[in-house]
PDB file of C-alpha atoms in Angstrom:
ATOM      1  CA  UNK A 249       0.000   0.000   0.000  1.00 92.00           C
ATOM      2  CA  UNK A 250       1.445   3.377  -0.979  1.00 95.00           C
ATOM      3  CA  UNK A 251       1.321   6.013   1.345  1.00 96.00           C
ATOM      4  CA  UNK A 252       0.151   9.255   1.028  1.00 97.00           C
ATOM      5  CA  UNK A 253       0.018  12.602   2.874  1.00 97.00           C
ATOM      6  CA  UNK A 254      -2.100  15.728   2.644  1.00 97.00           C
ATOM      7  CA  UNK A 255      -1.042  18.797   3.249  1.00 97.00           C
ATOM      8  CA  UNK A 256      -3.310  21.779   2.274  1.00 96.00           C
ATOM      9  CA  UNK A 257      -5.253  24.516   4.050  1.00 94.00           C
ATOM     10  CA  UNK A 258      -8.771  23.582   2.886  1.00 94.00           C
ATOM     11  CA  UNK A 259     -10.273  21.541   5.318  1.00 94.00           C
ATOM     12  CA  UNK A 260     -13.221  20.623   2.621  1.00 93.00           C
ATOM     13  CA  UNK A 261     -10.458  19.983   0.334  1.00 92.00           C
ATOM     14  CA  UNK A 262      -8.150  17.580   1.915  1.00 93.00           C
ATOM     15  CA  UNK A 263     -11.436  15.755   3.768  1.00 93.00           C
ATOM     16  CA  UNK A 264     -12.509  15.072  -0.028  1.00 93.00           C
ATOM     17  CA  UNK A 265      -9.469  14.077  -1.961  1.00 94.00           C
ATOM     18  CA  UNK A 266      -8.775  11.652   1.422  1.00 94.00           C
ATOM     19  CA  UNK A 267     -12.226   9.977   0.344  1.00 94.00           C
ATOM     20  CA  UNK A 268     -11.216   9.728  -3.358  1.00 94.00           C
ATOM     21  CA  UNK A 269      -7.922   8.475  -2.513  1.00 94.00           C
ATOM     22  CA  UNK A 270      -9.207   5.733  -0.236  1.00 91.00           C
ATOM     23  CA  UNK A 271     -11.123   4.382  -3.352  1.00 92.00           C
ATOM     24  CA  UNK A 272      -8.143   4.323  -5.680  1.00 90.00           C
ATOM     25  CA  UNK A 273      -6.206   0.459  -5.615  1.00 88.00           C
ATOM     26  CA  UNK A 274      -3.106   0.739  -3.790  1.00 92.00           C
ATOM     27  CA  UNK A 275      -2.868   4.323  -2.075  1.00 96.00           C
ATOM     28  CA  UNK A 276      -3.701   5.483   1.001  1.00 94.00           C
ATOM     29  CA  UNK A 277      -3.941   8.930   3.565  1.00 96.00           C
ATOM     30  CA  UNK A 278      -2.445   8.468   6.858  1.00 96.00           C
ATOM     31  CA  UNK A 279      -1.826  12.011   7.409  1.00 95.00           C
ATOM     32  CA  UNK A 280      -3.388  15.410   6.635  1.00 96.00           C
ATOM     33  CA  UNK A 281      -1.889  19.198   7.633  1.00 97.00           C
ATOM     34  CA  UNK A 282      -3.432  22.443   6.991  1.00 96.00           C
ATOM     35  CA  UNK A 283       0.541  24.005   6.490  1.00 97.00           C
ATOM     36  CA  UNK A 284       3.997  23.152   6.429  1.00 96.00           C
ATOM     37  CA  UNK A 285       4.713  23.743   9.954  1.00 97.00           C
ATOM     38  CA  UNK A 286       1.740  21.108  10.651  1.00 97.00           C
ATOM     39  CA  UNK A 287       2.872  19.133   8.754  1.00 97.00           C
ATOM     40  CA  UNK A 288       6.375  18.698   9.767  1.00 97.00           C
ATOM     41  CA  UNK A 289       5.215  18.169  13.869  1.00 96.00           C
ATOM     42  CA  UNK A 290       3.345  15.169  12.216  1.00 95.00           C
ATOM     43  CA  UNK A 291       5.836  13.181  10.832  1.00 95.00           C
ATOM     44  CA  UNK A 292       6.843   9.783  12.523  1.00 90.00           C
ATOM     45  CA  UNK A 293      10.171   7.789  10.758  1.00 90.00           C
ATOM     46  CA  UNK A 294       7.925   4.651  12.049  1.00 89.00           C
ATOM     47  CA  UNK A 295       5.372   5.723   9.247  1.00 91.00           C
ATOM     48  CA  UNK A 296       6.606   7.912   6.884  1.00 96.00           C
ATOM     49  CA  UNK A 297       4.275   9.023   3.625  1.00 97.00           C
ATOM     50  CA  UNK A 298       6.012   7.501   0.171  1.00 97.00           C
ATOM     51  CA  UNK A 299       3.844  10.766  -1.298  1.00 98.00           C
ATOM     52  CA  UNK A 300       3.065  14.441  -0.494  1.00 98.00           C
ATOM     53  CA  UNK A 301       0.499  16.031  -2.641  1.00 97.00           C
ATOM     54  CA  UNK A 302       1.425  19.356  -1.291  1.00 96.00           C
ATOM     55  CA  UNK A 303      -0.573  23.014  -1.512  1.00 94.00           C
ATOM     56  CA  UNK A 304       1.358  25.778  -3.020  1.00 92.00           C
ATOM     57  CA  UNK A 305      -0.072  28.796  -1.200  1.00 91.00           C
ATOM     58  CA  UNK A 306      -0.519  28.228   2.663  1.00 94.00           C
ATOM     59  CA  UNK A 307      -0.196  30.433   5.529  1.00 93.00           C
ATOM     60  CA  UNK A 308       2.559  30.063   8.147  1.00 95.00           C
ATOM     61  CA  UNK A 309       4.737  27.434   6.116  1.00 96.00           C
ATOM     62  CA  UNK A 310       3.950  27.432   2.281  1.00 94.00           C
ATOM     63  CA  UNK A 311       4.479  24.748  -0.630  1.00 94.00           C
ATOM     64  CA  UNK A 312       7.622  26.218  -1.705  1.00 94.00           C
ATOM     65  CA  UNK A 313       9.409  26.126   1.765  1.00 96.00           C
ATOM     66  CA  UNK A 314       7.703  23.083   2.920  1.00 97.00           C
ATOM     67  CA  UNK A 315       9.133  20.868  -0.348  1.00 96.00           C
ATOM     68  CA  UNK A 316      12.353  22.333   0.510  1.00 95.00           C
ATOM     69  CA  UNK A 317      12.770  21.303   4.020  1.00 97.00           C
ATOM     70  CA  UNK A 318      11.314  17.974   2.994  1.00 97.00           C
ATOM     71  CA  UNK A 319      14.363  17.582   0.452  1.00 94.00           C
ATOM     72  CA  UNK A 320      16.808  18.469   2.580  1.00 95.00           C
ATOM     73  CA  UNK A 321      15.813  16.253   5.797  1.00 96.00           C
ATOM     74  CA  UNK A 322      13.400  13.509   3.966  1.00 96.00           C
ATOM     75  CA  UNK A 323      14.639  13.117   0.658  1.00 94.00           C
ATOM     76  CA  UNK A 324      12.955   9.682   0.107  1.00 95.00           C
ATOM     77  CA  UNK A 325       9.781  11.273   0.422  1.00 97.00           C
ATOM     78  CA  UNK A 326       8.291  12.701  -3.414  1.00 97.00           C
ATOM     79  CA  UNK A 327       6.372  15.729  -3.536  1.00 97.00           C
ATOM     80  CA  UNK A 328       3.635  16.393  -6.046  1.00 96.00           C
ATOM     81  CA  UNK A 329       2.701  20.332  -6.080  1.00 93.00           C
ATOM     82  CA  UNK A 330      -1.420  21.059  -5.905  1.00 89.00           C
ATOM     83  CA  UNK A 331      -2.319  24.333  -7.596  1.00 83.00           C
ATOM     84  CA  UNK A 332      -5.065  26.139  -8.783  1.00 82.00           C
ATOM     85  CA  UNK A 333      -3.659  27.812 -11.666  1.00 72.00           C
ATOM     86  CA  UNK A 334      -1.094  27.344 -14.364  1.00 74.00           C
ATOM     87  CA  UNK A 335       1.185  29.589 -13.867  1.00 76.00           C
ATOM     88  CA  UNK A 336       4.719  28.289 -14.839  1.00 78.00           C
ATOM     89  CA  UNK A 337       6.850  30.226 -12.519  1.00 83.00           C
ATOM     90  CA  UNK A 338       5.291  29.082  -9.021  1.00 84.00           C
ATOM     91  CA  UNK A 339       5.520  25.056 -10.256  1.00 83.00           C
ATOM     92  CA  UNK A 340       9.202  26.151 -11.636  1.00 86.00           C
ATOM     93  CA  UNK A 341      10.187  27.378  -8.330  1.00 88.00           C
ATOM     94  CA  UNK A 342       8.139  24.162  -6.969  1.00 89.00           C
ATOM     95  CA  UNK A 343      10.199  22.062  -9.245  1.00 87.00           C
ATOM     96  CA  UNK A 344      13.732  23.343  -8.249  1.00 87.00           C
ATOM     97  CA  UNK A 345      13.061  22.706  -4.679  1.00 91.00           C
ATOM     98  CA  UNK A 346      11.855  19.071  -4.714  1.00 90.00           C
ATOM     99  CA  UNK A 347       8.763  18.382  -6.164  1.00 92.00           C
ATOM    100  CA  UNK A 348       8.317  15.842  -8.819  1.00 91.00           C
ATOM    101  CA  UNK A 349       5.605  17.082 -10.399  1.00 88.00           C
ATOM    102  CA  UNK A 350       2.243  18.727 -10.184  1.00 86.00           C
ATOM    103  CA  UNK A 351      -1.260  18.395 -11.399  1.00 89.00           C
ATOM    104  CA  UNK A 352      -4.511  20.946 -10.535  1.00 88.00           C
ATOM    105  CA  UNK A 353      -6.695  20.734  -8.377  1.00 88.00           C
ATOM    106  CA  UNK A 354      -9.543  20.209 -10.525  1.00 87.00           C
ATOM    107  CA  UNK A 355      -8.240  17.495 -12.525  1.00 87.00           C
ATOM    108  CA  UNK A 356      -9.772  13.719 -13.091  1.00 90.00           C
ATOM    109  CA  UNK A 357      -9.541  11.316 -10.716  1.00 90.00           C
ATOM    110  CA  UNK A 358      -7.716   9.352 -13.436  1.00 92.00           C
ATOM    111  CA  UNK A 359      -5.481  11.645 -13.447  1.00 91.00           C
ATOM    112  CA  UNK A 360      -4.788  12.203  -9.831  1.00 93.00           C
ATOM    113  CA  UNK A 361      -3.998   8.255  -9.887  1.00 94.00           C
ATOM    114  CA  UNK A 362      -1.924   8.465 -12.475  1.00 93.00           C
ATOM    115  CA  UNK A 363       0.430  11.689 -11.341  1.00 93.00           C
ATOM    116  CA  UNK A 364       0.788   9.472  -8.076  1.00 96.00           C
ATOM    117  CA  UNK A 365       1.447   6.139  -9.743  1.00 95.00           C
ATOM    118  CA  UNK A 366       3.757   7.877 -11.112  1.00 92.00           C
ATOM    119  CA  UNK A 367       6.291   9.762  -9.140  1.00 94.00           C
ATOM    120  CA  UNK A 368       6.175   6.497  -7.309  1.00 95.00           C
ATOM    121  CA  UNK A 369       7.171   4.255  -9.794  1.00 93.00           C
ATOM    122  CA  UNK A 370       9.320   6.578 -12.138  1.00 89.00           C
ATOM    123  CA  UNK A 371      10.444   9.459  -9.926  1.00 88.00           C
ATOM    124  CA  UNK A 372       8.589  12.385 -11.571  1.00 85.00           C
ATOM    125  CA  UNK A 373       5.250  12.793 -13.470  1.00 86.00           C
ATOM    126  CA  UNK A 374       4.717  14.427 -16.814  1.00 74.00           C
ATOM    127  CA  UNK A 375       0.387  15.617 -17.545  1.00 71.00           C
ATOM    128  CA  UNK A 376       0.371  19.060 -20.422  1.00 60.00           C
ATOM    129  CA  UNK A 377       4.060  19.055 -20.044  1.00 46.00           C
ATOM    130  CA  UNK A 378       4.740  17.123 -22.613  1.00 40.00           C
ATOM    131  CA  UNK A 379       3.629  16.624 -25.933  1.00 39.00           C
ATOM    132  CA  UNK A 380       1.212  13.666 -26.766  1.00 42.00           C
ATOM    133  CA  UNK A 381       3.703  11.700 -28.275  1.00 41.00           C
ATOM    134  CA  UNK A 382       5.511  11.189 -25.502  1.00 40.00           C
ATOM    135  CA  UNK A 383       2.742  10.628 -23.268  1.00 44.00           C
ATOM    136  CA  UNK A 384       2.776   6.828 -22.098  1.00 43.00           C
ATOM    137  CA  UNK A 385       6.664   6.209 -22.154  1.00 41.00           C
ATOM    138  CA  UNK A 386       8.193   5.327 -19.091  1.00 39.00           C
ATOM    139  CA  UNK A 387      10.611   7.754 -18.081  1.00 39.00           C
ATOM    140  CA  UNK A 388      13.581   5.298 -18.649  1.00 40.00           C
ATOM    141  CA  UNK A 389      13.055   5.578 -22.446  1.00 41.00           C
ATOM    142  CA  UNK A 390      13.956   8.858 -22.746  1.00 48.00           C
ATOM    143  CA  UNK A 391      16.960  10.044 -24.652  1.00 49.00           C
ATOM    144  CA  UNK A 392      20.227  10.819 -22.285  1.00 51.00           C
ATOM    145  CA  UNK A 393      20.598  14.282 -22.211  1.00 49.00           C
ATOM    146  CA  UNK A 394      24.399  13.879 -24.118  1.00 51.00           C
ATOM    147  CA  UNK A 395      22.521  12.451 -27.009  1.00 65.00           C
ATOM    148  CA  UNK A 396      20.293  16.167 -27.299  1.00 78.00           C
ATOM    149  CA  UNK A 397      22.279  18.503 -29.747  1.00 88.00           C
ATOM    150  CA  UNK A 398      22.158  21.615 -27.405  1.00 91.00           C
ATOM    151  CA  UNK A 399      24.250  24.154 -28.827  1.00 94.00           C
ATOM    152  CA  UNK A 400      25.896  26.999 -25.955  1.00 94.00           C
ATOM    153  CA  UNK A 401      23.303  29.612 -26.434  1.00 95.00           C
ATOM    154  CA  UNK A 402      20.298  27.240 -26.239  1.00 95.00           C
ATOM    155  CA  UNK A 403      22.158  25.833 -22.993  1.00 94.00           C
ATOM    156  CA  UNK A 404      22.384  29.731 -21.608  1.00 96.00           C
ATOM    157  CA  UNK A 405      18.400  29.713 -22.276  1.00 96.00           C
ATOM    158  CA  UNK A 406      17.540  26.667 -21.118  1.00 95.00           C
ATOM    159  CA  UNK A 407      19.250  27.583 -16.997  1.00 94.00           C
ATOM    160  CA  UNK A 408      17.863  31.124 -17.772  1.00 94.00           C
ATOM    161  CA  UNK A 409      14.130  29.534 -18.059  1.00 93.00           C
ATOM    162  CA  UNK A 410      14.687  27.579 -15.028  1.00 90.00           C
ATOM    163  CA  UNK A 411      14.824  31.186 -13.182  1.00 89.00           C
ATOM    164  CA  UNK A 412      11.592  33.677 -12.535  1.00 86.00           C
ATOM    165  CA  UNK A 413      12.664  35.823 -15.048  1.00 92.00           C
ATOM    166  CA  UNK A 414      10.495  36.797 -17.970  1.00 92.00           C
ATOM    167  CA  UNK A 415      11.187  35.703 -21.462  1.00 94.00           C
ATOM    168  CA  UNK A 416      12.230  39.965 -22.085  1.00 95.00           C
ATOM    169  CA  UNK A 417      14.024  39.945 -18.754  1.00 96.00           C
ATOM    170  CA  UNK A 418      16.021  36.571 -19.792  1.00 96.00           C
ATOM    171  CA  UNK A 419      17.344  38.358 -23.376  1.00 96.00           C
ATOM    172  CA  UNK A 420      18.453  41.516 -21.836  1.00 96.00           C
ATOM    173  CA  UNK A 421      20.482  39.027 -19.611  1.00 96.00           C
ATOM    174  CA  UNK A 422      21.677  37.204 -22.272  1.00 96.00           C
ATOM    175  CA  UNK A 423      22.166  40.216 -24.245  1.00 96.00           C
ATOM    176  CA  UNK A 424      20.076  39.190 -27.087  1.00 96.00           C
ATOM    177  CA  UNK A 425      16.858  40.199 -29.064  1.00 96.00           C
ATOM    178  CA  UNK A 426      13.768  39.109 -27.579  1.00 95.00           C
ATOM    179  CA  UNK A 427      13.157  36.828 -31.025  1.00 96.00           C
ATOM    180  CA  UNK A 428      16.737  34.906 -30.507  1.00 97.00           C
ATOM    181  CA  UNK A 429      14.992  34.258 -27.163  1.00 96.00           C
ATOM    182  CA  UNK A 430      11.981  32.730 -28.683  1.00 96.00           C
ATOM    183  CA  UNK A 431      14.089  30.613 -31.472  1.00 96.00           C
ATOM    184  CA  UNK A 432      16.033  29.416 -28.130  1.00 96.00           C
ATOM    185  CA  UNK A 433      12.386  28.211 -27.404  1.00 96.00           C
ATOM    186  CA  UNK A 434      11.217  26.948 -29.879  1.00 96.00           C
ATOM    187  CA  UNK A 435      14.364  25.136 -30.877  1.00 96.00           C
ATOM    188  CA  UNK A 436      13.889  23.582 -27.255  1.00 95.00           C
ATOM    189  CA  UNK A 437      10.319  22.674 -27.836  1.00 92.00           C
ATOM    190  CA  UNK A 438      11.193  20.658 -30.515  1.00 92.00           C
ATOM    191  CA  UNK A 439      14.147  19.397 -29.453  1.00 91.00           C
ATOM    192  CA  UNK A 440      13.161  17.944 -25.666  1.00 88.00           C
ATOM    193  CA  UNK A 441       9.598  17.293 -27.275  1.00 85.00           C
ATOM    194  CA  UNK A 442       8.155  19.308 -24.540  1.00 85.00           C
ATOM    195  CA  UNK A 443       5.496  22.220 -24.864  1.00 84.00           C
ATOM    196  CA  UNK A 444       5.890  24.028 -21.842  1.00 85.00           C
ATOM    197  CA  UNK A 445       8.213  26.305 -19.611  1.00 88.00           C
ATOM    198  CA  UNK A 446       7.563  23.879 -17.053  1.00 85.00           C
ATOM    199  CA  UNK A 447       8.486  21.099 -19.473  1.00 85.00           C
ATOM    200  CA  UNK A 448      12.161  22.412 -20.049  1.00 89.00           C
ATOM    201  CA  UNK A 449      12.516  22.909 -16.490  1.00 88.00           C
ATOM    202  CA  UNK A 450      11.817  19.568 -15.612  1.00 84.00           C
ATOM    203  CA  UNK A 451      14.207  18.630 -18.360  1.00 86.00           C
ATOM    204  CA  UNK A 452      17.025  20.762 -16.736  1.00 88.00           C
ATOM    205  CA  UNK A 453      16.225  19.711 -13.245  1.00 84.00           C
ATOM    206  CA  UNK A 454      16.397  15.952 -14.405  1.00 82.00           C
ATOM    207  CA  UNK A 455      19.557  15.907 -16.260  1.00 83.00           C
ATOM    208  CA  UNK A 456      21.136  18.269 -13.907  1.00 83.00           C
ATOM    209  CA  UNK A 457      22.012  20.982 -16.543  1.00 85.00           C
ATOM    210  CA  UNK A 458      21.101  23.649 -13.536  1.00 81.00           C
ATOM    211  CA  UNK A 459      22.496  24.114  -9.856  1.00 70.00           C
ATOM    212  CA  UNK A 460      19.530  23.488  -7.441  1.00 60.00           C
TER     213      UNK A 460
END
């Protein structure tokens, strides 16, 4: 039975995915948190969750600093980031401090079973990140990141888009026209077969082409 933790400050919320999860094969909630903080005072090494499906935005202790500590003094434990939005730059900074992936909070069941399946199984969990084609392959089948043709300035990009910088803010770092920027991109895209910011981060974080 795979273990999973809550941790979320909607009471409604976390009382309702812990019914859904109970009915899923194979997972199941032995402890919820409204924060962080409540979190970490509920953690036993006798029981320890395999998986966090963790809130982004929570008072006292959010997501972001909550994945953190989690990395740094329970590594073993994989963190799946809950939002309520896409916006690329929260599950970026998500991604570079732990989490393995992230799905929304209105998504299928199916879905839900799947991101958890998963990060369990394969380490990390890929939903809109990726294009359809590579939906469905296990994570072992991908290409090593020596056999990508990256060339320097795509390499530059690609740590630059692992940052909270915008796309403009990223060229004038790089000291380039916003449309080299966007060939960087695209070239990327294509390249990693990924559609996403999020997707080249993930990318990056995985093969260790940026310092965490």
């Amino acid at each position: 039975m795979i273990k999973v933790g809550l941790v979320d400050d909607h009471v409604i919320l976390r009382k309702s995915l812990t019914v859904l999860i109970g009915m899923l094969q194979d997972f199941h909630v032995i402890l919820q948190a409204g924060n962080g903080k409540e979190l970490i005072d509920q953690l036993n090494d006798e029981q320890l969750p395999d998986i966090i499906l963790m809130d982004i935005t929570m008072p006292v202790m959010d997501g972001v600093e909550t994945t953190k500590w989690l990395k740094q003094h329970y590594p073993g434990i994989k963190v799946i980031a809950l939002s309520m939005i896409k916006n690329d730059l929260i599950v970026i900074r998500m991604l570079k401090n732990g989490a393995r992936g992230y799905i929304l909070k209105d998504c299928e069941p199916e879905e839900l079973r799947q991101a958890m399946h998963e990060v369990y199984t394969k380490g990390y969990f890929y939903n809109e990140l990726v294009t359809p084609k590579m939906k469905g392959k296990g994570l072992e089948k991908e290409e090593p990141a020596n056999k990508v043709m990256i060339n320097e300035g795509e390499l530059t990009f690609l740590r630059w888009a692992c940052t909270e910088k915008t796309y403009k803010e990223i060229a004038d770092e790089m000291g380039v026209s916003a449309r080299t920027v966007d060939g960087y991109r695209d070239a990327l895209f294509q390249k990693l077969q990924v559609t996403t910011r999020v997707g080249l981060a993930i990318y990056a974080i995985r093969h260790e082409l940026v310092t965490l």
